[in-house]
Short mmCIF file of C-alpha atoms in Angstrom, two decimals:
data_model
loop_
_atom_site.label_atom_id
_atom_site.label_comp_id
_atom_site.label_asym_id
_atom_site.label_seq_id
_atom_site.Cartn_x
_atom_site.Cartn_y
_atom_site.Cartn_z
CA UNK A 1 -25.97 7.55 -6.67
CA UNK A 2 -27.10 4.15 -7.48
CA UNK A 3 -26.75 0.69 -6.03
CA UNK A 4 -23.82 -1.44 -6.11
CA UNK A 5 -23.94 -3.70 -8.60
CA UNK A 6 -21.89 -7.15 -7.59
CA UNK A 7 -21.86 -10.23 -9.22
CA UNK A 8 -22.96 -12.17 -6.42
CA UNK A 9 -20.80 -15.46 -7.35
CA UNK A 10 -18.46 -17.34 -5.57
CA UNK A 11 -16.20 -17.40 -8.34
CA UNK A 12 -12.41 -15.80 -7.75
CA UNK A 13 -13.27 -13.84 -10.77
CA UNK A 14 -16.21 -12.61 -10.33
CA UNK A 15 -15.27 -11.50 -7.14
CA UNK A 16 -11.67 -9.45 -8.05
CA UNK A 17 -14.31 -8.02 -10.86
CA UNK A 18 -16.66 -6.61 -7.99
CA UNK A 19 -13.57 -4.61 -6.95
CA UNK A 20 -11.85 -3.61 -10.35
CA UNK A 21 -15.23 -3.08 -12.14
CA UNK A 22 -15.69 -0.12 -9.79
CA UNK A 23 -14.89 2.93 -11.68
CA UNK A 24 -11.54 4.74 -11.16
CA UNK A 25 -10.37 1.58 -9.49
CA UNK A 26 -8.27 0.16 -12.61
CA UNK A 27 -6.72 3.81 -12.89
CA UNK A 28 -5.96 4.04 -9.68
CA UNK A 29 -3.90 0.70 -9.65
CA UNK A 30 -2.45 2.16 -13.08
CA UNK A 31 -0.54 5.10 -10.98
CA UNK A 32 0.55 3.33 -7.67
CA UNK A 33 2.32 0.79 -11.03
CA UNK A 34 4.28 3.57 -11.25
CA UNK A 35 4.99 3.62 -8.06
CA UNK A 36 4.16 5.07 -4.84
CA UNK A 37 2.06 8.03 -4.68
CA UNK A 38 0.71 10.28 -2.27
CA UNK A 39 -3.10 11.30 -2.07
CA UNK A 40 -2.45 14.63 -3.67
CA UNK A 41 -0.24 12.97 -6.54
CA UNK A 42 -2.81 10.24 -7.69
CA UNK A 43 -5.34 13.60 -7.55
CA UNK A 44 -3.00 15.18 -9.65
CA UNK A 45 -3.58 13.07 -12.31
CA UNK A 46 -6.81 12.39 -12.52
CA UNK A 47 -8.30 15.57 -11.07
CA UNK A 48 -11.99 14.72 -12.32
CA UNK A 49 -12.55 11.51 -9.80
CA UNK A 50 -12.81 14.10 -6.81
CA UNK A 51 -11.19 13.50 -3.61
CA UNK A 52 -13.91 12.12 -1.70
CA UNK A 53 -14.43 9.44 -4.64
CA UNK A 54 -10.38 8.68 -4.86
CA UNK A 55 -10.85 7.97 -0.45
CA UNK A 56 -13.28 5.73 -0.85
CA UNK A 57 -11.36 3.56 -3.48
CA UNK A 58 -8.55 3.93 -1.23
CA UNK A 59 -9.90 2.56 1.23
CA UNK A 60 -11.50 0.07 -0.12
CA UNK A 61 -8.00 -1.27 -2.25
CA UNK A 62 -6.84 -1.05 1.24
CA UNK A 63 -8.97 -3.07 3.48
CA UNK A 64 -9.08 -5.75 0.90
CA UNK A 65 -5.20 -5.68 1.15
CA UNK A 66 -4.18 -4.05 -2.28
CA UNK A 67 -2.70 -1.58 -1.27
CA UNK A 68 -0.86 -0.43 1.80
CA UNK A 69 -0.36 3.18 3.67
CA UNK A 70 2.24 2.47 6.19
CA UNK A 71 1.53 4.76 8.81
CA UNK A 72 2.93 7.26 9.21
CA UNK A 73 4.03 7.14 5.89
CA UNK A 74 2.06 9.55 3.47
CA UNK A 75 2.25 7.15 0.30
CA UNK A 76 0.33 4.64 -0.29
CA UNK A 77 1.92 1.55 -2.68
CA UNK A 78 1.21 -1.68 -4.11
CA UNK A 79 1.03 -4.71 -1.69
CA UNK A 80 2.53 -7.97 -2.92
CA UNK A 81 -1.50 -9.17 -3.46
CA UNK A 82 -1.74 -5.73 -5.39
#
């Protein structure tokens, strides 16, 4: 695997494109539009990302406050930010 590239600006921009440039990400935000989804659903659809690839986006859509997993709810939705 290779680096991650960021943009490295301060710029609001540049920054939400460090996230959403990150492949799968955009898709990802495309099915919880639809609604909330479980892990196995949003695998369901796009069975080629892999589930340790679809975790990591998770998480990171989650720690940046995208999206939410209420515990111990086994969906995980849109925030408000999201």
């Amino acid at each position: 695997m290779g680096a991650v590239r960021r943009y490295g600006q301060a710029c609001p921009l540049a920054t939400a494109m460090d996230v959403l440039g990150e492949r799968w990400t955009v898709l990802i935000l495309r099915e919880l539009l639809l609604g909330p989804k479980r892990f196995t659903e949003i695998l369901g659809r796009m069975p080629s990302i892999g589930p340790i690839r679809l975790t990591d986006r998770l998480r990171t859509l989650h720690a940046i406050g995208v999206v939410s997993k209420p515990d111990p709810a086994p969906e995980y939705a849109l925030t408000d930010f999201g």
